[in-house]
GROMACS .gro file of N, CA and C in nm:
model
  408
    1UNK      N    1   3.899  -0.550  -0.724
    1UNK     CA    2   3.825  -0.471  -0.819
    1UNK      C    3   3.913  -0.355  -0.864
    2UNK      N    4   3.915  -0.330  -0.992
    2UNK     CA    5   3.996  -0.221  -1.045
    2UNK      C    6   3.933  -0.087  -1.008
    3UNK      N    7   4.013   0.020  -0.998
    3UNK     CA    8   3.959   0.152  -0.960
    3UNK      C    9   3.846   0.198  -1.052
    4UNK      N   10   3.856   0.173  -1.182
    4UNK     CA   11   3.750   0.215  -1.275
    4UNK      C   12   3.621   0.139  -1.246
    5UNK      N   13   3.633   0.006  -1.223
    5UNK     CA   14   3.515  -0.074  -1.193
    5UNK      C   15   3.454  -0.033  -1.060
    6UNK      N   16   3.538  -0.005  -0.962
    6UNK     CA   17   3.489   0.039  -0.831
    6UNK      C   18   3.414   0.171  -0.843
    7UNK      N   19   3.467   0.263  -0.919
    7UNK     CA   20   3.400   0.392  -0.939
    7UNK      C   21   3.268   0.374  -1.013
    8UNK      N   22   3.267   0.287  -1.112
    8UNK     CA   23   3.143   0.263  -1.187
    8UNK      C   24   3.037   0.201  -1.097
    9UNK      N   25   3.079   0.104  -1.013
    9UNK     CA   26   2.986   0.041  -0.920
    9UNK      C   27   2.931   0.143  -0.821
   10UNK      N   28   3.017   0.226  -0.767
   10UNK     CA   29   2.974   0.330  -0.672
   10UNK      C   30   2.877   0.426  -0.738
   11UNK      N   31   2.903   0.464  -0.862
   11UNK     CA   32   2.813   0.556  -0.934
   11UNK      C   33   2.677   0.490  -0.957
   12UNK      N   34   2.677   0.361  -0.988
   12UNK     CA   35   2.550   0.289  -1.010
   12UNK      C   36   2.469   0.283  -0.882
   13UNK      N   37   2.535   0.252  -0.770
   13UNK     CA   38   2.465   0.246  -0.642
   13UNK      C   39   2.410   0.383  -0.605
   14UNK      N   40   2.489   0.487  -0.625
   14UNK     CA   41   2.445   0.622  -0.595
   14UNK      C   42   2.324   0.660  -0.680
   15UNK      N   43   2.326   0.624  -0.808
   15UNK     CA   44   2.214   0.655  -0.897
   15UNK      C   45   2.087   0.587  -0.849
   16UNK      N   46   2.096   0.462  -0.805
   16UNK     CA   47   1.979   0.388  -0.761
   16UNK      C   48   1.920   0.441  -0.631
   17UNK      N   49   1.998   0.512  -0.553
   17UNK     CA   50   1.947   0.562  -0.425
   17UNK      C   51   1.904   0.708  -0.431
   18UNK      N   52   1.916   0.770  -0.545
   18UNK     CA   53   1.879   0.910  -0.557
   18UNK      C   54   1.730   0.924  -0.588
   19UNK      N   55   1.662   1.026  -0.531
   19UNK     CA   56   1.524   1.051  -0.567
   19UNK      C   57   1.516   1.077  -0.716
   20UNK      N   58   1.410   1.024  -0.778
   20UNK     CA   59   1.392   1.043  -0.921
   20UNK      C   60   1.446   0.928  -1.003
   21UNK      N   61   1.521   0.839  -0.941
   21UNK     CA   62   1.571   0.722  -1.012
   21UNK      C   63   1.457   0.623  -1.028
   22UNK      N   64   1.432   0.579  -1.149
   22UNK     CA   65   1.317   0.492  -1.172
   22UNK      C   66   1.329   0.361  -1.095
   23UNK      N   67   1.448   0.305  -1.080
   23UNK     CA   68   1.461   0.181  -1.005
   23UNK      C   69   1.438   0.204  -0.856
   24UNK      N   70   1.477   0.318  -0.804
   24UNK     CA   71   1.461   0.346  -0.662
   24UNK      C   72   1.314   0.360  -0.626
   25UNK      N   73   1.232   0.404  -0.718
   25UNK     CA   74   1.091   0.430  -0.688
   25UNK      C   75   1.001   0.327  -0.755
   26UNK      N   76   1.058   0.226  -0.818
   26UNK     CA   77   0.975   0.131  -0.890
   26UNK      C   78   0.897   0.046  -0.793
   27UNK      N   79   0.772   0.030  -0.822
   27UNK     CA   80   0.683  -0.054  -0.745
   27UNK      C   81   0.662  -0.181  -0.827
   28UNK      N   82   0.574  -0.265  -0.784
   28UNK     CA   83   0.539  -0.385  -0.860
   28UNK      C   84   0.505  -0.344  -1.003
   29UNK      N   85   0.542  -0.425  -1.100
   29UNK     CA   86   0.519  -0.400  -1.243
   29UNK      C   87   0.594  -0.275  -1.293
   30UNK      N   88   0.700  -0.236  -1.225
   30UNK     CA   89   0.780  -0.118  -1.262
   30UNK      C   90   0.699   0.011  -1.267
   31UNK      N   91   0.602   0.021  -1.181
   31UNK     CA   92   0.522   0.142  -1.170
   31UNK      C   93   0.602   0.242  -1.088
   32UNK      N   94   0.622   0.361  -1.141
   32UNK     CA   95   0.697   0.463  -1.066
   32UNK      C   96   0.609   0.524  -0.958
   33UNK      N   97   0.668   0.544  -0.843
   33UNK     CA   98   0.600   0.608  -0.731
   33UNK      C   99   0.699   0.707  -0.671
   34UNK      N  100   0.659   0.834  -0.669
   34UNK     CA  101   0.746   0.940  -0.617
   34UNK      C  102   0.675   1.019  -0.508
   35UNK      N  103   0.744   1.052  -0.401
   35UNK     CA  104   0.684   1.139  -0.300
   35UNK      C  105   0.663   1.280  -0.355
   36UNK      N  106   0.550   1.338  -0.322
   36UNK     CA  107   0.520   1.477  -0.358
   36UNK      C  108   0.541   1.565  -0.235
   37UNK      N  109   0.503   1.512  -0.119
   37UNK     CA  110   0.522   1.580   0.009
   37UNK      C  111   0.536   1.472   0.116
   38UNK      N  112   0.538   1.513   0.242
   38UNK     CA  113   0.549   1.414   0.349
   38UNK      C  114   0.432   1.318   0.354
   39UNK      N  115   0.315   1.362   0.307
   39UNK     CA  116   0.196   1.277   0.319
   39UNK      C  117   0.133   1.239   0.185
   40UNK      N  118   0.188   1.285   0.075
   40UNK     CA  119   0.130   1.257  -0.056
   40UNK      C  120   0.237   1.196  -0.147
   41UNK      N  121   0.198   1.091  -0.219
   41UNK     CA  122   0.288   1.031  -0.316
   41UNK      C  123   0.214   1.015  -0.449
   42UNK      N  124   0.291   1.016  -0.555
   42UNK     CA  125   0.237   1.015  -0.690
   42UNK      C  126   0.269   0.882  -0.757
   43UNK      N  127   0.167   0.824  -0.820
   43UNK     CA  128   0.182   0.697  -0.891
   43UNK      C  129   0.179   0.725  -1.040
   44UNK      N  130   0.283   0.678  -1.110
   44UNK     CA  131   0.299   0.705  -1.253
   44UNK      C  132   0.327   0.572  -1.322
   45UNK      N  133   0.222   0.501  -1.369
   45UNK     CA  134   0.247   0.370  -1.428
   45UNK      C  135   0.302   0.374  -1.571
   46UNK      N  136   0.296   0.485  -1.638
   46UNK     CA  137   0.341   0.492  -1.777
   46UNK      C  138   0.226   0.464  -1.872
   47UNK      N  139   0.172   0.344  -1.867
   47UNK     CA  140   0.054   0.309  -1.945
   47UNK      C  141  -0.033   0.220  -1.858
   48UNK      N  142  -0.155   0.204  -1.898
   48UNK     CA  143  -0.241   0.111  -1.826
   48UNK      C  144  -0.368   0.175  -1.776
   49UNK      N  145  -0.441   0.099  -1.699
   49UNK     CA  146  -0.570   0.143  -1.649
   49UNK      C  147  -0.564   0.166  -1.498
   50UNK      N  148  -0.678   0.187  -1.438
   50UNK     CA  149  -0.685   0.216  -1.296
   50UNK      C  150  -0.624   0.109  -1.208
   51UNK      N  151  -0.627  -0.015  -1.254
   51UNK     CA  152  -0.570  -0.123  -1.174
   51UNK      C  153  -0.424  -0.096  -1.141
   52UNK      N  154  -0.350  -0.046  -1.238
   52UNK     CA  155  -0.207  -0.022  -1.216
   52UNK      C  156  -0.183   0.094  -1.119
   53UNK      N  157  -0.268   0.196  -1.122
   53UNK     CA  158  -0.252   0.307  -1.028
   53UNK      C  159  -0.274   0.257  -0.885
   54UNK      N  160  -0.384   0.184  -0.863
   54UNK     CA  161  -0.414   0.133  -0.729
   54UNK      C  162  -0.310   0.032  -0.684
   55UNK      N  163  -0.268  -0.056  -0.775
   55UNK     CA  164  -0.165  -0.155  -0.743
   55UNK      C  165  -0.037  -0.086  -0.700
   56UNK      N  166   0.009   0.011  -0.777
   56UNK     CA  167   0.132   0.083  -0.743
   56UNK      C  168   0.123   0.153  -0.610
   57UNK      N  169   0.009   0.215  -0.583
   57UNK     CA  170  -0.010   0.286  -0.456
   57UNK      C  171  -0.006   0.188  -0.339
   58UNK      N  172  -0.074   0.075  -0.354
   58UNK     CA  173  -0.079  -0.023  -0.245
   58UNK      C  174   0.056  -0.087  -0.221
   59UNK      N  175   0.124  -0.125  -0.327
   59UNK     CA  176   0.255  -0.188  -0.314
   59UNK      C  177   0.353  -0.093  -0.245
   60UNK      N  178   0.354   0.031  -0.287
   60UNK     CA  179   0.443   0.132  -0.228
   60UNK      C  180   0.407   0.156  -0.081
   61UNK      N  181   0.277   0.172  -0.053
   61UNK     CA  182   0.234   0.199   0.085
   61UNK      C  183   0.272   0.085   0.179
   62UNK      N  184   0.254  -0.038   0.134
   62UNK     CA  185   0.282  -0.151   0.222
   62UNK      C  186   0.432  -0.184   0.227
   63UNK      N  187   0.496  -0.192   0.111
   63UNK     CA  188   0.636  -0.237   0.105
   63UNK      C  189   0.735  -0.128   0.146
   64UNK      N  190   0.713  -0.005   0.101
   64UNK     CA  191   0.810   0.102   0.127
   64UNK      C  192   0.776   0.177   0.256
   65UNK      N  193   0.651   0.221   0.270
   65UNK     CA  194   0.613   0.297   0.388
   65UNK      C  195   0.589   0.205   0.508
   66UNK      N  196   0.541   0.084   0.482
   66UNK     CA  197   0.522  -0.013   0.589
   66UNK      C  198   0.388  -0.008   0.658
   67UNK      N  199   0.286   0.043   0.590
   67UNK     CA  200   0.153   0.049   0.652
   67UNK      C  201   0.089  -0.090   0.650
   68UNK      N  202  -0.003  -0.116   0.742
   68UNK     CA  203  -0.071  -0.246   0.745
   68UNK      C  204  -0.171  -0.258   0.629
   69UNK      N  205  -0.209  -0.381   0.602
   69UNK     CA  206  -0.302  -0.408   0.491
   69UNK      C  207  -0.436  -0.337   0.509
   70UNK      N  208  -0.480  -0.314   0.631
   70UNK     CA  209  -0.612  -0.252   0.651
   70UNK      C  210  -0.608  -0.099   0.645
   71UNK      N  211  -0.490  -0.040   0.624
   71UNK     CA  212  -0.482   0.107   0.608
   71UNK      C  213  -0.560   0.147   0.483
   72UNK      N  214  -0.604   0.273   0.479
   72UNK     CA  215  -0.682   0.322   0.366
   72UNK      C  216  -0.598   0.411   0.278
   73UNK      N  217  -0.608   0.387   0.148
   73UNK     CA  218  -0.551   0.475   0.046
   73UNK      C  219  -0.659   0.572   0.003
   74UNK      N  220  -0.623   0.698  -0.014
   74UNK     CA  221  -0.716   0.801  -0.058
   74UNK      C  222  -0.653   0.872  -0.177
   75UNK      N  223  -0.733   0.901  -0.278
   75UNK     CA  224  -0.683   0.981  -0.389
   75UNK      C  225  -0.696   1.127  -0.350
   76UNK      N  226  -0.582   1.196  -0.342
   76UNK     CA  227  -0.584   1.338  -0.307
   76UNK      C  228  -0.594   1.426  -0.431
   77UNK      N  229  -0.544   1.377  -0.543
   77UNK     CA  230  -0.559   1.447  -0.672
   77UNK      C  231  -0.578   1.342  -0.778
   78UNK      N  232  -0.686   1.355  -0.853
   78UNK     CA  233  -0.719   1.256  -0.955
   78UNK      C  234  -0.624   1.258  -1.073
   79UNK      N  235  -0.658   1.181  -1.172
   79UNK     CA  236  -0.576   1.165  -1.292
   79UNK      C  237  -0.543   1.300  -1.355
   80UNK      N  238  -0.414   1.322  -1.377
   80UNK     CA  239  -0.369   1.447  -1.437
   80UNK      C  240  -0.219   1.440  -1.461
   81UNK      N  241  -0.159   1.551  -1.504
   81UNK     CA  242  -0.015   1.552  -1.531
   81UNK      C  243   0.066   1.527  -1.403
   82UNK      N  244   0.178   1.461  -1.419
   82UNK     CA  245   0.267   1.433  -1.308
   82UNK      C  246   0.335   1.562  -1.261
   83UNK      N  247   0.349   1.574  -1.130
   83UNK     CA  248   0.425   1.687  -1.073
   83UNK      C  249   0.572   1.651  -1.054
   84UNK      N  250   0.605   1.521  -1.057
   84UNK     CA  251   0.741   1.479  -1.030
   84UNK      C  252   0.816   1.429  -1.154
   85UNK      N  253   0.744   1.411  -1.263
   85UNK     CA  254   0.805   1.367  -1.389
   85UNK      C  255   0.741   1.446  -1.502
   86UNK      N  256   0.779   1.417  -1.621
   86UNK     CA  257   0.720   1.484  -1.738
   86UNK      C  258   0.605   1.402  -1.797
   87UNK      N  259   0.556   1.304  -1.726
   87UNK     CA  260   0.449   1.218  -1.776
   87UNK      C  261   0.315   1.290  -1.774
   88UNK      N  262   0.227   1.247  -1.866
   88UNK     CA  263   0.094   1.308  -1.876
   88UNK      C  264  -0.004   1.252  -1.775
   89UNK      N  265   0.018   1.128  -1.730
   89UNK     CA  266  -0.080   1.061  -1.646
   89UNK      C  267  -0.021   1.017  -1.512
   90UNK      N  268  -0.075   1.074  -1.407
   90UNK     CA  269  -0.035   1.039  -1.271
   90UNK      C  270  -0.154   1.061  -1.179
   91UNK      N  271  -0.154   0.991  -1.068
   91UNK     CA  272  -0.255   1.008  -0.964
   91UNK      C  273  -0.182   1.025  -0.833
   92UNK      N  274  -0.228   1.117  -0.750
   92UNK     CA  275  -0.166   1.140  -0.620
   92UNK      C  276  -0.251   1.078  -0.510
   93UNK      N  277  -0.183   1.002  -0.424
   93UNK     CA  278  -0.248   0.929  -0.315
   93UNK      C  279  -0.196   0.979  -0.181
   94UNK      N  280  -0.274   0.954  -0.078
   94UNK     CA  281  -0.234   0.981   0.060
   94UNK      C  282  -0.291   0.872   0.149
   95UNK      N  283  -0.229   0.853   0.262
   95UNK     CA  284  -0.280   0.763   0.365
   95UNK      C  285  -0.349   0.842   0.475
   96UNK      N  286  -0.341   0.974   0.468
   96UNK     CA  287  -0.397   1.064   0.567
   96UNK      C  288  -0.533   1.114   0.519
   97UNK      N  289  -0.639   1.069   0.584
   97UNK     CA  290  -0.774   1.108   0.543
   97UNK      C  291  -0.793   1.259   0.546
   98UNK      N  292  -0.718   1.330   0.629
   98UNK     CA  293  -0.729   1.476   0.635
   98UNK      C  294  -0.671   1.543   0.512
   99UNK      N  295  -0.584   1.474   0.439
   99UNK     CA  296  -0.525   1.527   0.316
   99UNK      C  297  -0.606   1.487   0.192
  100UNK      N  298  -0.704   1.402   0.211
  100UNK     CA  299  -0.785   1.353   0.100
  100UNK      C  300  -0.891   1.453   0.059
  101UNK      N  301  -0.926   1.447  -0.065
  101UNK     CA  302  -1.036   1.530  -0.115
  101UNK      C  303  -1.168   1.470  -0.066
  102UNK      N  304  -1.272   1.548  -0.073
  102UNK     CA  305  -1.405   1.498  -0.038
  102UNK      C  306  -1.443   1.388  -0.138
  103UNK      N  307  -1.518   1.289  -0.091
  103UNK     CA  308  -1.560   1.183  -0.183
  103UNK      C  309  -1.639   1.241  -0.301
  104UNK      N  310  -1.626   1.179  -0.418
  104UNK     CA  311  -1.699   1.229  -0.534
  104UNK      C  312  -1.850   1.218  -0.514
  105UNK      N  313  -1.925   1.309  -0.575
  105UNK     CA  314  -2.071   1.303  -0.569
  105UNK      C  315  -2.116   1.170  -0.627
  106UNK      N  316  -2.204   1.103  -0.560
  106UNK     CA  317  -2.252   0.973  -0.607
  106UNK      C  318  -2.167   0.857  -0.559
  107UNK      N  319  -2.062   0.885  -0.482
  107UNK     CA  320  -1.979   0.778  -0.427
  107UNK      C  321  -1.876   0.725  -0.525
  108UNK      N  322  -1.814   0.615  -0.486
  108UNK     CA  323  -1.709   0.552  -0.563
  108UNK      C  324  -1.764   0.504  -0.697
  109UNK      N  325  -1.700   0.545  -0.806
  109UNK     CA  326  -1.746   0.507  -0.939
  109UNK      C  327  -1.696   0.371  -0.981
  110UNK      N  328  -1.569   0.360  -1.009
  110UNK     CA  329  -1.508   0.233  -1.048
  110UNK      C  330  -1.358   0.244  -1.028
  111UNK      N  331  -1.290   0.134  -1.044
  111UNK     CA  332  -1.145   0.132  -1.028
  111UNK      C  333  -1.078   0.225  -1.129
  112UNK      N  334  -1.141   0.251  -1.240
  112UNK     CA  335  -1.084   0.336  -1.344
  112UNK      C  336  -1.124   0.483  -1.332
  113UNK      N  337  -1.211   0.518  -1.239
  113UNK     CA  338  -1.255   0.658  -1.230
  113UNK      C  339  -1.142   0.749  -1.183
  114UNK      N  340  -1.062   0.701  -1.088
  114UNK     CA  341  -0.944   0.773  -1.039
  114UNK      C  342  -0.974   0.919  -1.006
  115UNK      N  343  -1.083   0.939  -0.932
  115UNK     CA  344  -1.126   1.073  -0.892
  115UNK      C  345  -1.075   1.106  -0.752
  116UNK      N  346  -1.045   1.231  -0.730
  116UNK     CA  347  -1.009   1.277  -0.596
  116UNK      C  348  -1.121   1.237  -0.500
  117UNK      N  349  -1.083   1.179  -0.389
  117UNK     CA  350  -1.179   1.135  -0.290
  117UNK      C  351  -1.205   0.985  -0.292
  118UNK      N  352  -1.172   0.918  -0.403
  118UNK     CA  353  -1.187   0.773  -0.408
  118UNK      C  354  -1.096   0.711  -0.301
  119UNK      N  355  -1.139   0.603  -0.239
  119UNK     CA  356  -1.062   0.540  -0.133
  119UNK      C  357  -1.084   0.390  -0.134
  120UNK      N  358  -0.984   0.316  -0.089
  120UNK     CA  359  -0.998   0.172  -0.066
  120UNK      C  360  -0.883   0.126   0.023
  121UNK      N  361  -0.898   0.006   0.077
  121UNK     CA  362  -0.793  -0.046   0.164
  121UNK      C  363  -0.669  -0.081   0.083
  122UNK      N  364  -0.556  -0.080   0.150
  122UNK     CA  365  -0.431  -0.118   0.085
  122UNK      C  366  -0.442  -0.262   0.033
  123UNK      N  367  -0.502  -0.352   0.112
  123UNK     CA  368  -0.517  -0.491   0.070
  123UNK      C  369  -0.600  -0.502  -0.058
  124UNK      N  370  -0.713  -0.435  -0.062
  124UNK     CA  371  -0.800  -0.441  -0.181
  124UNK      C  372  -0.727  -0.385  -0.302
  125UNK      N  373  -0.657  -0.274  -0.286
  125UNK     CA  374  -0.583  -0.214  -0.397
  125UNK      C  375  -0.469  -0.305  -0.441
  126UNK      N  376  -0.404  -0.372  -0.347
  126UNK     CA  377  -0.295  -0.463  -0.380
  126UNK      C  378  -0.345  -0.582  -0.462
  127UNK      N  379  -0.468  -0.624  -0.437
  127UNK     CA  380  -0.526  -0.734  -0.515
  127UNK      C  381  -0.525  -0.702  -0.665
  128UNK      N  382  -0.532  -0.575  -0.700
  128UNK     CA  383  -0.531  -0.537  -0.841
  128UNK      C  384  -0.396  -0.565  -0.908
  129UNK      N  385  -0.294  -0.589  -0.830
  129UNK     CA  386  -0.163  -0.624  -0.888
  129UNK      C  387  -0.167  -0.760  -0.957
  130UNK      N  388  -0.269  -0.839  -0.926
  130UNK     CA  389  -0.278  -0.975  -0.980
  130UNK      C  390  -0.389  -0.991  -1.083
  131UNK      N  391  -0.450  -0.880  -1.124
  131UNK     CA  392  -0.551  -0.883  -1.229
  131UNK      C  393  -0.478  -0.881  -1.362
  132UNK      N  394  -0.513  -0.971  -1.454
  132UNK     CA  395  -0.447  -0.965  -1.586
  132UNK      C  396  -0.469  -0.828  -1.650
  133UNK      N  397  -0.362  -0.774  -1.706
  133UNK     CA  398  -0.370  -0.641  -1.765
  133UNK      C  399  -0.481  -0.633  -1.868
  134UNK      N  400  -0.560  -0.525  -1.860
  134UNK     CA  401  -0.667  -0.503  -1.955
  134UNK      C  402  -0.796  -0.570  -1.919
  135UNK      N  403  -0.799  -0.644  -1.807
  135UNK     CA  404  -0.923  -0.712  -1.767
  135UNK      C  405  -0.954  -0.684  -1.620
  136UNK      N  406  -1.083  -0.678  -1.587
  136UNK     CA  407  -1.121  -0.660  -1.446
  136UNK      C  408  -1.099  -0.787  -1.366
   0.00000   0.00000   0.00000
């Protein structure tokens, strides 16, 4: 390999392993997932409905963090501006029930409500990765 090609390859690998790199944090369907703190991560699908937020959270929790399918995802901060990117729409999740907000009044609304306190199992949320986009 020529020195220029070697340097370019090394730069590409370094870019992919840096926090904030979209490929490094990409979840299923290229949904961005970035850590906010040790116990909270932010899901930023770019476009889409609640299915993509839950799918991204579940895929990241199981594939990257390594939690079991029966672990619970909790929304710690509902739909709002991203803290880790310049995107308008992000949801923050946690696996720690102590970091979760209180459940919304009236209980769980729907997959699209994305309210602080909403919760579901990683397995159930991962099932949303296989729902055709735009349909329940």
